[in-house]
């Protein structure tokens, strides 16, 4: 029997023993923010953290992209970077990147066990083990200390004020990305309340930047900044002309807003850390080459990512293309829909972000243009989301661009949330729970029948039927949608459909959940 590695044991511990509490569970001792300072003392990280040159970023939409741009820019300026983001899509080590690369298994294991053993020995009923995200934050800071990075970029998990990343007392600069409605059960039900939580990362006298915000949110940000003597500046989207004819590494028009914020954060970090020789802060008509390279080579999986299915056994693999975006709020769903509607009409070979460009299967432009295309939706979202809000925004935005989905496919997640290693394996057939997917399907059918987008309400009862696929697993097929009991079955259906209809290009939008992005990338990469 093969011996379990230290890394696999660490993943098992993450799944089984690190106490997990919802941030909304305010009565839980384990979720109390103040404990994080005790953990720092126990791990002897107070002095190392005080010496870190940190960029702290919060927001509802775009904070992962902004942090990715910041890391890429400063790495291309010659600095050793440490980036802490969430969630991971495929491997937990994605959360901890040094110089743009996931921390290796050996180093992850060594730092994990160092933190875990010390905390286990020094915690008790009054000071319990940290909850999962707090542990990840502590682990990230331990890793970045050991790796002696020049800059640490911290992405807030949820909110800001009570987020474990807010243990940072003296960042170099702070950023607030676009704000919207998400995690309202934790952060509040108004934009003002949400903005107040996000502004919790502001520190006295530390400059901060944000993007254009709704009036309600902006007034709160400005008020909080004024109270702390924070110079808060609103940054416009990056001028595309500054890229010298190149494109941002992250797709979508909305990324120019994130890029503009990233540039301001980097300029300020360079200025405040005494690296004026690298750039002239007053330049507005051009960007340093290192900035341009950083912006145009940045890479982030699962956000506006286009991937051709390379494993389908047909003459032109480009005929099954996945458009991946982890949008999960109504605002981000509109942005996702707009990106997808534009992307599918571009007459260029899809980019595959985990293959080199020379490995792509090429298809002559005239052959591609002769193909008819159909659009398919592959969707799942967490049950705390409002599916009507998400799906309605998706349908309306796509329709405004002349895009209508031929079919919607609903699937459960393959892997369990907050589970790692062997604990993250897909459930057995008998364990699959599809009631939420049937709810999503019913909502989709109702919207497609027209009772939410204008027209007479029609009952969806009686239009669905149970069917059996080749693997004898039940699915529920309706006029405009299907529920599959697993993602592999949905992919099999798509591949079979592409094989049987080789005169058609299948353009599949995968959205609704970052967890779904991770699942499909794992499956396609196999």
Short mmCIF file of C-alpha atoms in Angstrom, two decimals:
data_model
loop_
_atom_site.label_atom_id
_atom_site.label_comp_id
_atom_site.label_asym_id
_atom_site.label_seq_id
_atom_site.Cartn_x
_atom_site.Cartn_y
_atom_site.Cartn_z
CA UNK A 1 0.00 0.00 0.00
CA UNK A 2 1.40 3.37 -1.07
CA UNK A 3 2.38 5.63 1.82
CA UNK A 4 0.35 8.83 2.11
CA UNK A 5 2.55 11.88 1.53
CA UNK A 6 2.95 14.72 3.99
CA UNK A 7 1.10 16.92 1.50
CA UNK A 8 -1.88 14.55 1.30
CA UNK A 9 -1.96 14.32 5.08
CA UNK A 10 -2.06 18.12 5.23
CA UNK A 11 -5.03 18.15 2.85
CA UNK A 12 -6.79 15.57 5.01
CA UNK A 13 -6.24 17.74 8.07
CA UNK A 14 -7.64 20.76 6.23
CA UNK A 15 -10.76 18.77 5.47
CA UNK A 16 -11.20 17.20 8.87
CA UNK A 17 -9.73 19.22 11.70
CA UNK A 18 -9.45 22.92 10.88
CA UNK A 19 -12.56 24.35 12.52
CA UNK A 20 -14.82 25.86 9.90
CA UNK A 21 -17.40 28.46 10.83
CA UNK A 22 -19.44 30.75 8.68
CA UNK A 23 -18.37 34.39 9.01
CA UNK A 24 -22.07 35.07 9.60
CA UNK A 25 -22.00 32.93 12.75
CA UNK A 26 -21.34 35.87 15.02
CA UNK A 27 -21.99 33.80 18.12
CA UNK A 28 -19.11 31.48 17.38
CA UNK A 29 -15.97 32.06 19.39
CA UNK A 30 -14.01 30.75 16.43
CA UNK A 31 -15.24 33.47 14.11
CA UNK A 32 -14.17 36.34 16.37
CA UNK A 33 -11.79 38.60 14.48
CA UNK A 34 -9.79 39.55 17.58
CA UNK A 35 -8.42 36.03 17.89
CA UNK A 36 -6.28 36.54 14.80
CA UNK A 37 -3.89 38.74 16.78
CA UNK A 38 -3.44 35.96 19.33
CA UNK A 39 -2.62 33.54 16.53
CA UNK A 40 -0.01 35.94 15.15
CA UNK A 41 1.70 36.10 18.54
CA UNK A 42 1.63 32.31 18.91
CA UNK A 43 3.25 31.92 15.47
CA UNK A 44 5.77 34.69 16.20
CA UNK A 45 4.73 36.57 13.06
CA UNK A 46 4.25 40.03 14.58
CA UNK A 47 7.63 41.43 13.58
CA UNK A 48 7.75 39.85 10.09
CA UNK A 49 4.27 41.20 9.27
CA UNK A 50 5.19 44.68 10.50
CA UNK A 51 8.06 44.71 7.99
CA UNK A 52 5.98 43.53 5.03
CA UNK A 53 5.21 46.01 2.25
CA UNK A 54 1.57 45.10 1.72
CA UNK A 55 -1.06 46.05 -0.85
CA UNK A 56 -4.54 45.26 0.55
CA UNK A 57 -7.50 44.95 -1.83
CA UNK A 58 -11.23 44.58 -1.08
CA UNK A 59 -14.36 44.80 -3.23
CA UNK A 60 -17.32 42.85 -4.54
CA UNK A 61 -16.24 42.37 -8.15
CA UNK A 62 -12.79 42.43 -9.67
CA UNK A 63 -10.55 42.15 -6.63
CA UNK A 64 -9.00 38.89 -7.83
CA UNK A 65 -8.33 40.39 -11.26
CA UNK A 66 -6.93 43.60 -9.75
CA UNK A 67 -4.59 41.64 -7.47
CA UNK A 68 -3.48 39.53 -10.43
CA UNK A 69 -2.64 42.66 -12.45
CA UNK A 70 -0.78 44.19 -9.47
CA UNK A 71 1.29 41.04 -8.93
CA UNK A 72 2.17 40.76 -12.62
CA UNK A 73 3.18 44.42 -12.88
CA UNK A 74 5.43 44.42 -9.82
CA UNK A 75 6.99 41.07 -10.75
CA UNK A 76 7.84 42.51 -14.15
CA UNK A 77 9.35 45.51 -12.37
CA UNK A 78 11.82 43.06 -10.84
CA UNK A 79 10.31 42.52 -7.38
CA UNK A 80 9.80 39.18 -5.64
CA UNK A 81 6.03 38.94 -5.17
CA UNK A 82 3.74 37.11 -2.78
CA UNK A 83 0.06 36.87 -3.80
CA UNK A 84 -2.72 35.54 -1.55
CA UNK A 85 -6.10 35.11 -3.26
CA UNK A 86 -9.26 33.03 -2.98
CA UNK A 87 -10.91 30.77 -3.80
CA UNK A 88 -8.73 28.20 -5.52
CA UNK A 89 -10.18 26.47 -8.57
CA UNK A 90 -8.22 23.23 -8.83
CA UNK A 91 -5.49 23.05 -6.18
CA UNK A 92 -5.39 24.74 -2.78
CA UNK A 93 -1.82 25.88 -3.52
CA UNK A 94 -3.23 28.37 -6.06
CA UNK A 95 -4.03 30.60 -3.09
CA UNK A 96 -0.33 31.05 -2.31
CA UNK A 97 1.75 32.31 -5.21
CA UNK A 98 5.39 33.40 -5.08
CA UNK A 99 6.78 35.14 -8.16
CA UNK A 100 3.64 34.21 -10.06
CA UNK A 101 3.91 30.48 -9.35
CA UNK A 102 1.87 28.31 -6.95
CA UNK A 103 3.86 27.30 -3.88
CA UNK A 104 5.23 23.78 -4.39
CA UNK A 105 3.85 20.78 -2.45
CA UNK A 106 7.03 20.37 -0.37
CA UNK A 107 7.07 23.98 0.83
CA UNK A 108 3.31 24.00 1.36
CA UNK A 109 3.59 20.89 3.54
CA UNK A 110 6.51 22.24 5.55
CA UNK A 111 4.83 25.58 6.32
CA UNK A 112 1.44 23.97 6.88
CA UNK A 113 2.69 21.56 9.52
CA UNK A 114 4.79 24.25 11.21
CA UNK A 115 1.71 26.48 11.61
CA UNK A 116 -0.70 23.68 12.41
CA UNK A 117 1.43 21.97 15.07
CA UNK A 118 2.17 25.22 16.92
CA UNK A 119 -1.46 26.35 16.85
CA UNK A 120 -2.71 22.91 17.91
CA UNK A 121 -0.37 22.94 20.89
CA UNK A 122 -1.27 26.45 22.01
CA UNK A 123 -5.03 26.65 21.46
CA UNK A 124 -7.76 25.58 23.86
CA UNK A 125 -11.44 26.05 24.63
CA UNK A 126 -11.00 29.78 25.21
CA UNK A 127 -8.75 30.23 22.18
CA UNK A 128 -9.89 27.60 19.65
CA UNK A 129 -8.19 26.67 16.39
CA UNK A 130 -8.73 29.29 13.67
CA UNK A 131 -11.46 28.83 11.11
CA UNK A 132 -10.35 27.81 7.63
CA UNK A 133 -9.84 31.14 5.88
CA UNK A 134 -8.10 32.59 8.92
CA UNK A 135 -5.72 29.62 8.89
CA UNK A 136 -5.05 30.19 5.19
CA UNK A 137 -4.25 33.85 5.88
CA UNK A 138 -1.78 32.94 8.62
CA UNK A 139 -0.23 30.27 6.40
CA UNK A 140 0.16 32.77 3.55
CA UNK A 141 1.99 35.23 5.78
CA UNK A 142 4.25 32.46 7.08
CA UNK A 143 5.04 31.39 3.50
CA UNK A 144 5.76 34.95 2.36
CA UNK A 145 7.97 35.53 5.40
CA UNK A 146 10.02 32.43 4.65
CA UNK A 147 10.22 33.28 0.94
CA UNK A 148 11.42 36.81 1.73
CA UNK A 149 9.18 38.49 -0.80
CA UNK A 150 9.49 42.21 -1.54
CA UNK A 151 5.76 42.85 -1.79
CA UNK A 152 2.67 41.06 -0.45
CA UNK A 153 -0.66 41.43 -2.25
CA UNK A 154 -3.58 40.42 -0.05
CA UNK A 155 -7.05 39.87 -1.46
CA UNK A 156 -9.81 40.18 1.14
CA UNK A 157 -11.96 37.07 1.53
CA UNK A 158 -15.34 38.52 2.53
CA UNK A 159 -16.06 42.12 3.45
CA UNK A 160 -12.99 43.75 4.93
CA UNK A 161 -13.51 45.08 8.45
CA UNK A 162 -13.72 41.64 10.09
CA UNK A 163 -11.86 39.69 7.41
CA UNK A 164 -8.80 37.86 8.69
CA UNK A 165 -6.58 39.67 6.16
CA UNK A 166 -7.38 42.86 8.07
CA UNK A 167 -4.82 41.84 10.67
CA UNK A 168 -2.55 44.09 8.61
CA UNK A 169 -2.10 47.33 10.54
CA UNK A 170 0.16 49.31 8.22
CA UNK A 171 -0.26 48.47 4.53
CA UNK A 172 1.52 50.60 1.93
CA UNK A 173 -1.70 51.24 -0.02
CA UNK A 174 -5.30 49.97 -0.12
CA UNK A 175 -7.71 49.44 -2.99
CA UNK A 176 -11.49 49.05 -3.20
CA UNK A 177 -12.82 47.45 -6.38
CA UNK A 178 -16.35 47.74 -7.76
CA UNK A 179 -19.02 47.28 -5.09
CA UNK A 180 -22.32 45.44 -5.42
CA UNK A 181 -24.67 43.08 -3.61
CA UNK A 182 -23.03 39.87 -2.40
CA UNK A 183 -22.86 38.08 0.98
CA UNK A 184 -25.64 40.41 2.13
CA UNK A 185 -26.47 38.12 5.06
CA UNK A 186 -23.02 38.98 6.43
CA UNK A 187 -22.23 42.46 5.12
CA UNK A 188 -25.65 44.12 5.07
CA UNK A 189 -28.52 44.59 2.67
CA UNK A 190 -27.69 48.08 1.40
CA UNK A 191 -24.76 49.34 -0.64
CA UNK A 192 -23.97 51.76 2.17
CA UNK A 193 -23.65 48.95 4.70
CA UNK A 194 -21.55 46.88 2.30
CA UNK A 195 -19.29 49.84 1.54
CA UNK A 196 -18.81 50.42 5.27
CA UNK A 197 -17.56 46.86 5.70
CA UNK A 198 -15.22 47.12 2.71
CA UNK A 199 -13.86 50.45 3.95
CA UNK A 200 -12.87 48.63 7.13
CA UNK A 201 -9.48 47.96 5.51
CA UNK A 202 -8.67 51.71 5.47
CA UNK A 203 -5.85 52.59 7.87
CA UNK A 204 -5.02 56.01 9.29
CA UNK A 205 -2.99 58.04 6.81
CA UNK A 206 -2.58 55.18 4.31
CA UNK A 207 -3.58 56.23 0.77
CA UNK A 208 -6.45 54.37 -0.86
CA UNK A 209 -7.87 54.09 -4.35
CA UNK A 210 -11.23 53.03 -5.70
CA UNK A 211 -13.12 52.94 -8.98
CA UNK A 212 -16.37 54.66 -9.91
CA UNK A 213 -19.06 53.50 -7.46
CA UNK A 214 -22.82 54.01 -6.99
CA UNK A 215 -23.48 57.23 -5.07
CA UNK A 216 -24.63 55.45 -1.91
CA UNK A 217 -21.45 53.39 -1.74
CA UNK A 218 -19.12 56.22 -2.69
CA UNK A 219 -20.43 58.56 -0.01
CA UNK A 220 -19.76 55.95 2.66
CA UNK A 221 -16.25 55.26 1.35
CA UNK A 222 -15.50 58.99 1.38
CA UNK A 223 -16.88 59.41 4.88
CA UNK A 224 -14.82 56.52 6.26
CA UNK A 225 -11.72 57.83 4.50
CA UNK A 226 -12.22 61.30 5.93
CA UNK A 227 -12.57 59.93 9.46
CA UNK A 228 -9.19 58.19 9.18
CA UNK A 229 -7.31 60.91 7.31
CA UNK A 230 -7.11 58.67 4.26
CA UNK A 231 -6.53 60.27 0.87
CA UNK A 232 -9.09 58.41 -1.27
CA UNK A 233 -8.74 58.81 -5.01
CA UNK A 234 -11.17 57.59 -7.69
CA UNK A 235 -9.29 56.01 -10.59
CA UNK A 236 -10.64 56.00 -14.17
CA UNK A 237 -10.43 52.88 -16.36
CA UNK A 238 -7.07 52.35 -18.05
CA UNK A 239 -6.77 53.98 -21.48
CA UNK A 240 -6.31 51.08 -23.92
CA UNK A 241 -4.02 53.26 -26.05
CA UNK A 242 -1.40 53.09 -23.30
CA UNK A 243 -0.82 49.41 -24.12
CA UNK A 244 0.86 50.19 -27.46
CA UNK A 245 -1.53 48.08 -29.51
CA UNK A 246 -1.48 45.09 -27.15
CA UNK A 247 -4.43 43.65 -25.20
CA UNK A 248 -4.86 43.07 -21.51
CA UNK A 249 -3.99 39.57 -20.37
CA UNK A 250 -7.48 39.24 -18.84
CA UNK A 251 -10.42 39.35 -21.27
CA UNK A 252 -13.39 41.70 -21.08
CA UNK A 253 -13.95 45.44 -21.28
CA UNK A 254 -14.54 45.59 -17.52
CA UNK A 255 -10.91 44.59 -16.97
CA UNK A 256 -9.77 48.07 -18.02
CA UNK A 257 -11.37 49.34 -14.82
CA UNK A 258 -9.47 46.76 -12.76
CA UNK A 259 -6.27 47.51 -14.68
CA UNK A 260 -6.60 51.23 -13.99
CA UNK A 261 -6.91 50.53 -10.28
CA UNK A 262 -3.95 48.14 -10.40
CA UNK A 263 -1.74 50.74 -12.09
CA UNK A 264 -2.59 53.33 -9.41
CA UNK A 265 -1.84 50.85 -6.63
CA UNK A 266 1.50 49.93 -8.18
CA UNK A 267 2.54 53.54 -8.79
CA UNK A 268 1.75 54.40 -5.18
CA UNK A 269 3.52 51.32 -3.82
CA UNK A 270 6.64 52.21 -5.82
CA UNK A 271 6.50 55.81 -4.65
CA UNK A 272 5.97 55.03 -0.97
CA UNK A 273 8.65 52.31 -0.88
CA UNK A 274 11.28 54.60 -2.40
CA UNK A 275 11.56 53.07 -5.87
CA UNK A 276 11.18 56.29 -7.82
CA UNK A 277 13.90 55.24 -10.26
CA UNK A 278 11.55 52.68 -11.78
CA UNK A 279 8.85 55.05 -12.96
CA UNK A 280 7.79 58.64 -13.19
CA UNK A 281 4.55 58.98 -11.24
CA UNK A 282 3.51 62.03 -13.24
CA UNK A 283 3.39 60.19 -16.55
CA UNK A 284 -0.15 60.05 -17.95
CA UNK A 285 0.53 59.67 -21.67
CA UNK A 286 2.56 56.46 -21.45
CA UNK A 287 3.27 53.47 -19.25
CA UNK A 288 6.65 51.92 -18.40
CA UNK A 289 7.42 48.79 -20.41
CA UNK A 290 7.34 46.72 -17.22
CA UNK A 291 3.78 47.88 -16.56
CA UNK A 292 2.68 47.07 -20.10
CA UNK A 293 4.25 43.61 -19.92
CA UNK A 294 2.63 42.98 -16.55
CA UNK A 295 -0.82 44.03 -17.75
CA UNK A 296 -0.67 42.10 -21.02
CA UNK A 297 0.72 38.85 -19.61
CA UNK A 298 -1.45 38.60 -16.49
CA UNK A 299 -3.33 35.32 -16.28
CA UNK A 300 -6.27 34.25 -14.11
CA UNK A 301 -8.17 31.03 -14.68
CA UNK A 302 -11.94 30.93 -14.65
CA UNK A 303 -12.49 34.60 -15.49
CA UNK A 304 -13.40 35.38 -19.11
CA UNK A 305 -11.36 32.35 -20.17
CA UNK A 306 -11.87 30.66 -23.55
CA UNK A 307 -10.90 27.01 -23.87
CA UNK A 308 -11.28 24.69 -26.86
CA UNK A 309 -12.06 21.09 -25.96
CA UNK A 310 -8.88 19.35 -27.11
CA UNK A 311 -10.04 15.87 -26.13
CA UNK A 312 -13.03 15.54 -28.41
CA UNK A 313 -12.45 12.99 -31.20
CA UNK A 314 -13.59 15.02 -34.22
CA UNK A 315 -11.83 16.66 -37.14
CA UNK A 316 -12.08 20.21 -35.79
CA UNK A 317 -11.83 20.36 -31.97
CA UNK A 318 -12.57 24.08 -32.20
CA UNK A 319 -16.19 23.09 -32.74
CA UNK A 320 -16.71 22.64 -28.98
CA UNK A 321 -15.54 25.73 -27.13
CA UNK A 322 -16.04 26.56 -23.45
CA UNK A 323 -16.36 30.18 -22.35
CA UNK A 324 -15.60 30.21 -18.62
CA UNK A 325 -16.50 32.98 -16.23
CA UNK A 326 -17.16 32.60 -12.51
CA UNK A 327 -19.77 35.40 -12.36
CA UNK A 328 -22.09 34.90 -9.38
CA UNK A 329 -23.75 38.28 -8.76
CA UNK A 330 -26.33 40.02 -10.94
CA UNK A 331 -23.86 42.78 -11.83
CA UNK A 332 -21.06 40.40 -12.76
CA UNK A 333 -23.54 38.22 -14.66
CA UNK A 334 -24.38 41.17 -16.90
CA UNK A 335 -20.67 41.76 -17.53
CA UNK A 336 -20.19 38.06 -18.24
CA UNK A 337 -23.12 37.98 -20.67
CA UNK A 338 -21.81 41.03 -22.51
CA UNK A 339 -18.33 39.50 -22.77
CA UNK A 340 -19.71 36.17 -24.03
CA UNK A 341 -21.97 37.83 -26.60
CA UNK A 342 -19.03 39.75 -28.05
CA UNK A 343 -16.50 36.92 -27.78
CA UNK A 344 -18.57 34.36 -29.71
CA UNK A 345 -18.85 36.74 -32.65
CA UNK A 346 -15.12 37.37 -32.95
CA UNK A 347 -13.68 35.51 -35.90
CA UNK A 348 -10.45 34.51 -34.18
CA UNK A 349 -9.13 31.28 -32.76
CA UNK A 350 -10.10 30.97 -29.08
CA UNK A 351 -7.25 31.42 -26.66
CA UNK A 352 -6.51 28.47 -24.42
CA UNK A 353 -5.03 29.74 -21.18
CA UNK A 354 -3.41 26.47 -20.18
CA UNK A 355 -1.86 25.62 -23.54
CA UNK A 356 0.88 27.43 -25.39
CA UNK A 357 -0.37 29.26 -28.47
CA UNK A 358 1.56 26.98 -30.85
CA UNK A 359 -0.30 23.96 -29.44
CA UNK A 360 -3.71 25.28 -30.40
CA UNK A 361 -5.63 23.45 -33.09
CA UNK A 362 -5.90 25.95 -35.93
CA UNK A 363 -8.84 26.26 -38.28
CA UNK A 364 -8.81 28.39 -41.44
CA UNK A 365 -10.92 31.56 -40.94
CA UNK A 366 -13.04 30.85 -44.02
CA UNK A 367 -13.88 27.37 -42.69
CA UNK A 368 -14.80 28.81 -39.29
CA UNK A 369 -17.03 31.43 -40.87
CA UNK A 370 -18.98 28.75 -42.77
CA UNK A 371 -19.94 27.04 -39.53
CA UNK A 372 -23.30 27.68 -37.93
CA UNK A 373 -23.05 28.21 -34.19
CA UNK A 374 -25.37 27.44 -31.33
CA UNK A 375 -25.04 28.66 -27.76
CA UNK A 376 -25.40 26.38 -24.74
CA UNK A 377 -25.45 27.41 -21.07
CA UNK A 378 -23.76 25.19 -18.46
CA UNK A 379 -24.74 26.53 -15.06
CA UNK A 380 -24.73 26.04 -11.34
CA UNK A 381 -24.80 28.48 -8.43
CA UNK A 382 -24.88 28.26 -4.66
CA UNK A 383 -28.30 28.00 -3.06
CA UNK A 384 -27.77 31.32 -1.24
CA UNK A 385 -27.93 33.07 -4.61
CA UNK A 386 -31.13 34.30 -6.25
CA UNK A 387 -31.31 32.25 -9.47
CA UNK A 388 -34.10 34.36 -10.97
CA UNK A 389 -31.96 37.48 -10.61
CA UNK A 390 -28.88 35.84 -12.12
CA UNK A 391 -30.59 34.02 -14.97
CA UNK A 392 -32.87 36.90 -15.90
CA UNK A 393 -29.92 39.30 -16.14
CA UNK A 394 -28.05 36.73 -18.25
CA UNK A 395 -30.95 36.15 -20.63
CA UNK A 396 -31.78 39.83 -21.09
CA UNK A 397 -28.18 40.95 -21.64
CA UNK A 398 -27.49 38.18 -24.15
CA UNK A 399 -30.79 38.88 -25.93
CA UNK A 400 -29.85 42.55 -26.28
CA UNK A 401 -26.84 41.35 -28.29
CA UNK A 402 -28.92 38.94 -30.38
CA UNK A 403 -27.73 35.85 -28.49
CA UNK A 404 -30.18 33.17 -27.36
CA UNK A 405 -29.32 29.87 -25.76
CA UNK A 406 -30.45 26.71 -27.49
CA UNK A 407 -30.24 24.72 -24.27
CA UNK A 408 -29.31 25.19 -20.63
CA UNK A 409 -27.58 22.38 -18.74
CA UNK A 410 -27.68 22.31 -14.94
CA UNK A 411 -25.21 20.22 -12.93
CA UNK A 412 -24.18 19.79 -9.29
CA UNK A 413 -20.64 20.53 -8.18
CA UNK A 414 -18.18 17.67 -8.52
CA UNK A 415 -16.18 18.53 -5.43
CA UNK A 416 -17.28 19.50 -1.96
CA UNK A 417 -16.78 23.07 -0.75
CA UNK A 418 -13.87 23.42 1.69
CA UNK A 419 -12.78 19.81 1.11
CA UNK A 420 -9.34 18.83 -0.02
CA UNK A 421 -7.43 15.80 -1.28
CA UNK A 422 -9.31 12.51 -0.98
CA UNK A 423 -12.13 14.28 0.87
CA UNK A 424 -12.91 16.31 -2.26
CA UNK A 425 -13.74 13.28 -4.41
CA UNK A 426 -17.09 13.38 -6.24
CA UNK A 427 -19.99 11.81 -4.33
CA UNK A 428 -21.25 8.40 -5.32
CA UNK A 429 -24.33 8.16 -7.53
CA UNK A 430 -26.59 7.49 -4.57
CA UNK A 431 -25.33 10.60 -2.80
CA UNK A 432 -26.08 13.06 -5.60
CA UNK A 433 -28.67 15.61 -4.51
CA UNK A 434 -30.29 17.37 -7.47
CA UNK A 435 -33.18 19.28 -5.90
CA UNK A 436 -31.35 22.61 -6.34
CA UNK A 437 -30.58 21.83 -9.98
CA UNK A 438 -34.27 21.08 -10.56
CA UNK A 439 -35.09 24.45 -8.97
CA UNK A 440 -32.68 26.15 -11.38
CA UNK A 441 -34.21 24.28 -14.29
CA UNK A 442 -37.74 25.27 -13.32
CA UNK A 443 -36.67 28.91 -13.07
CA UNK A 444 -35.01 28.73 -16.48
CA UNK A 445 -38.02 27.15 -18.13
CA UNK A 446 -40.27 29.78 -16.57
CA UNK A 447 -38.06 32.59 -17.88
CA UNK A 448 -37.82 31.03 -21.32
CA UNK A 449 -41.58 30.63 -21.48
CA UNK A 450 -41.77 34.40 -21.19
CA UNK A 451 -43.51 35.01 -17.89
CA UNK A 452 -40.53 36.97 -16.50
CA UNK A 453 -39.42 38.83 -19.60
CA UNK A 454 -42.72 39.96 -20.99
CA UNK A 455 -45.50 37.73 -22.26
CA UNK A 456 -48.08 35.41 -20.80
CA UNK A 457 -47.16 33.22 -17.92
CA UNK A 458 -47.12 29.58 -18.85
CA UNK A 459 -46.93 26.59 -16.61
CA UNK A 460 -43.82 24.47 -16.97
CA UNK A 461 -45.59 21.44 -15.56
CA UNK A 462 -45.81 18.55 -17.93
CA UNK A 463 -43.11 19.71 -20.36
CA UNK A 464 -40.29 17.84 -18.64
CA UNK A 465 -39.53 14.16 -18.77
CA UNK A 466 -37.22 11.73 -17.11
CA UNK A 467 -34.70 10.20 -19.51
CA UNK A 468 -31.89 7.70 -19.15
CA UNK A 469 -28.53 8.28 -20.75
CA UNK A 470 -26.06 5.66 -21.96
CA UNK A 471 -24.67 5.23 -18.44
CA UNK A 472 -28.12 4.50 -17.00
CA UNK A 473 -28.15 7.63 -14.90
CA UNK A 474 -31.27 9.74 -14.68
CA UNK A 475 -31.50 13.21 -16.12
CA UNK A 476 -34.46 15.51 -16.44
CA UNK A 477 -34.99 16.95 -19.89
CA UNK A 478 -37.30 19.86 -20.60
CA UNK A 479 -38.00 21.88 -23.70
CA UNK A 480 -35.17 24.34 -23.08
CA UNK A 481 -32.99 22.61 -20.51
CA UNK A 482 -31.56 19.45 -19.02
CA UNK A 483 -30.41 18.45 -15.54
CA UNK A 484 -27.47 16.05 -15.37
CA UNK A 485 -26.48 14.18 -12.24
CA UNK A 486 -22.81 14.98 -12.82
CA UNK A 487 -20.58 17.31 -14.82
CA UNK A 488 -18.88 14.43 -16.72
CA UNK A 489 -22.29 13.36 -18.04
CA UNK A 490 -23.02 16.90 -19.24
CA UNK A 491 -19.62 17.07 -20.98
CA UNK A 492 -20.28 13.66 -22.56
CA UNK A 493 -23.61 14.93 -23.89
CA UNK A 494 -21.89 18.01 -25.35
CA UNK A 495 -19.13 15.94 -26.95
CA UNK A 496 -21.62 13.47 -28.41
CA UNK A 497 -23.71 16.34 -29.76
CA UNK A 498 -20.63 17.92 -31.37
CA UNK A 499 -19.68 14.61 -32.99
CA UNK A 500 -23.18 14.10 -34.36
CA UNK A 501 -23.46 17.67 -35.68
CA UNK A 502 -20.08 18.47 -37.20
CA UNK A 503 -21.45 21.31 -39.30
CA UNK A 504 -22.21 23.22 -36.08
CA UNK A 505 -19.94 25.00 -33.60
CA UNK A 506 -21.03 24.52 -29.99
CA UNK A 507 -20.25 27.61 -27.89
CA UNK A 508 -20.78 26.77 -24.23
CA UNK A 509 -20.97 29.49 -21.59
CA UNK A 510 -20.01 28.06 -18.18
CA UNK A 511 -20.92 30.40 -15.34
CA UNK A 512 -22.65 30.92 -11.99
CA UNK A 513 -19.95 29.68 -9.65
CA UNK A 514 -16.17 29.73 -9.33
CA UNK A 515 -16.44 26.21 -7.93
CA UNK A 516 -17.96 25.12 -11.24
CA UNK A 517 -15.00 26.75 -13.04
CA UNK A 518 -12.63 24.62 -10.99
CA UNK A 519 -14.62 21.47 -11.69
CA UNK A 520 -14.67 21.94 -15.45
CA UNK A 521 -11.00 22.92 -15.65
CA UNK A 522 -10.08 19.79 -13.68
CA UNK A 523 -12.15 17.67 -16.03
CA UNK A 524 -10.92 19.24 -19.27
CA UNK A 525 -7.30 19.11 -18.15
CA UNK A 526 -7.39 15.37 -17.51
#
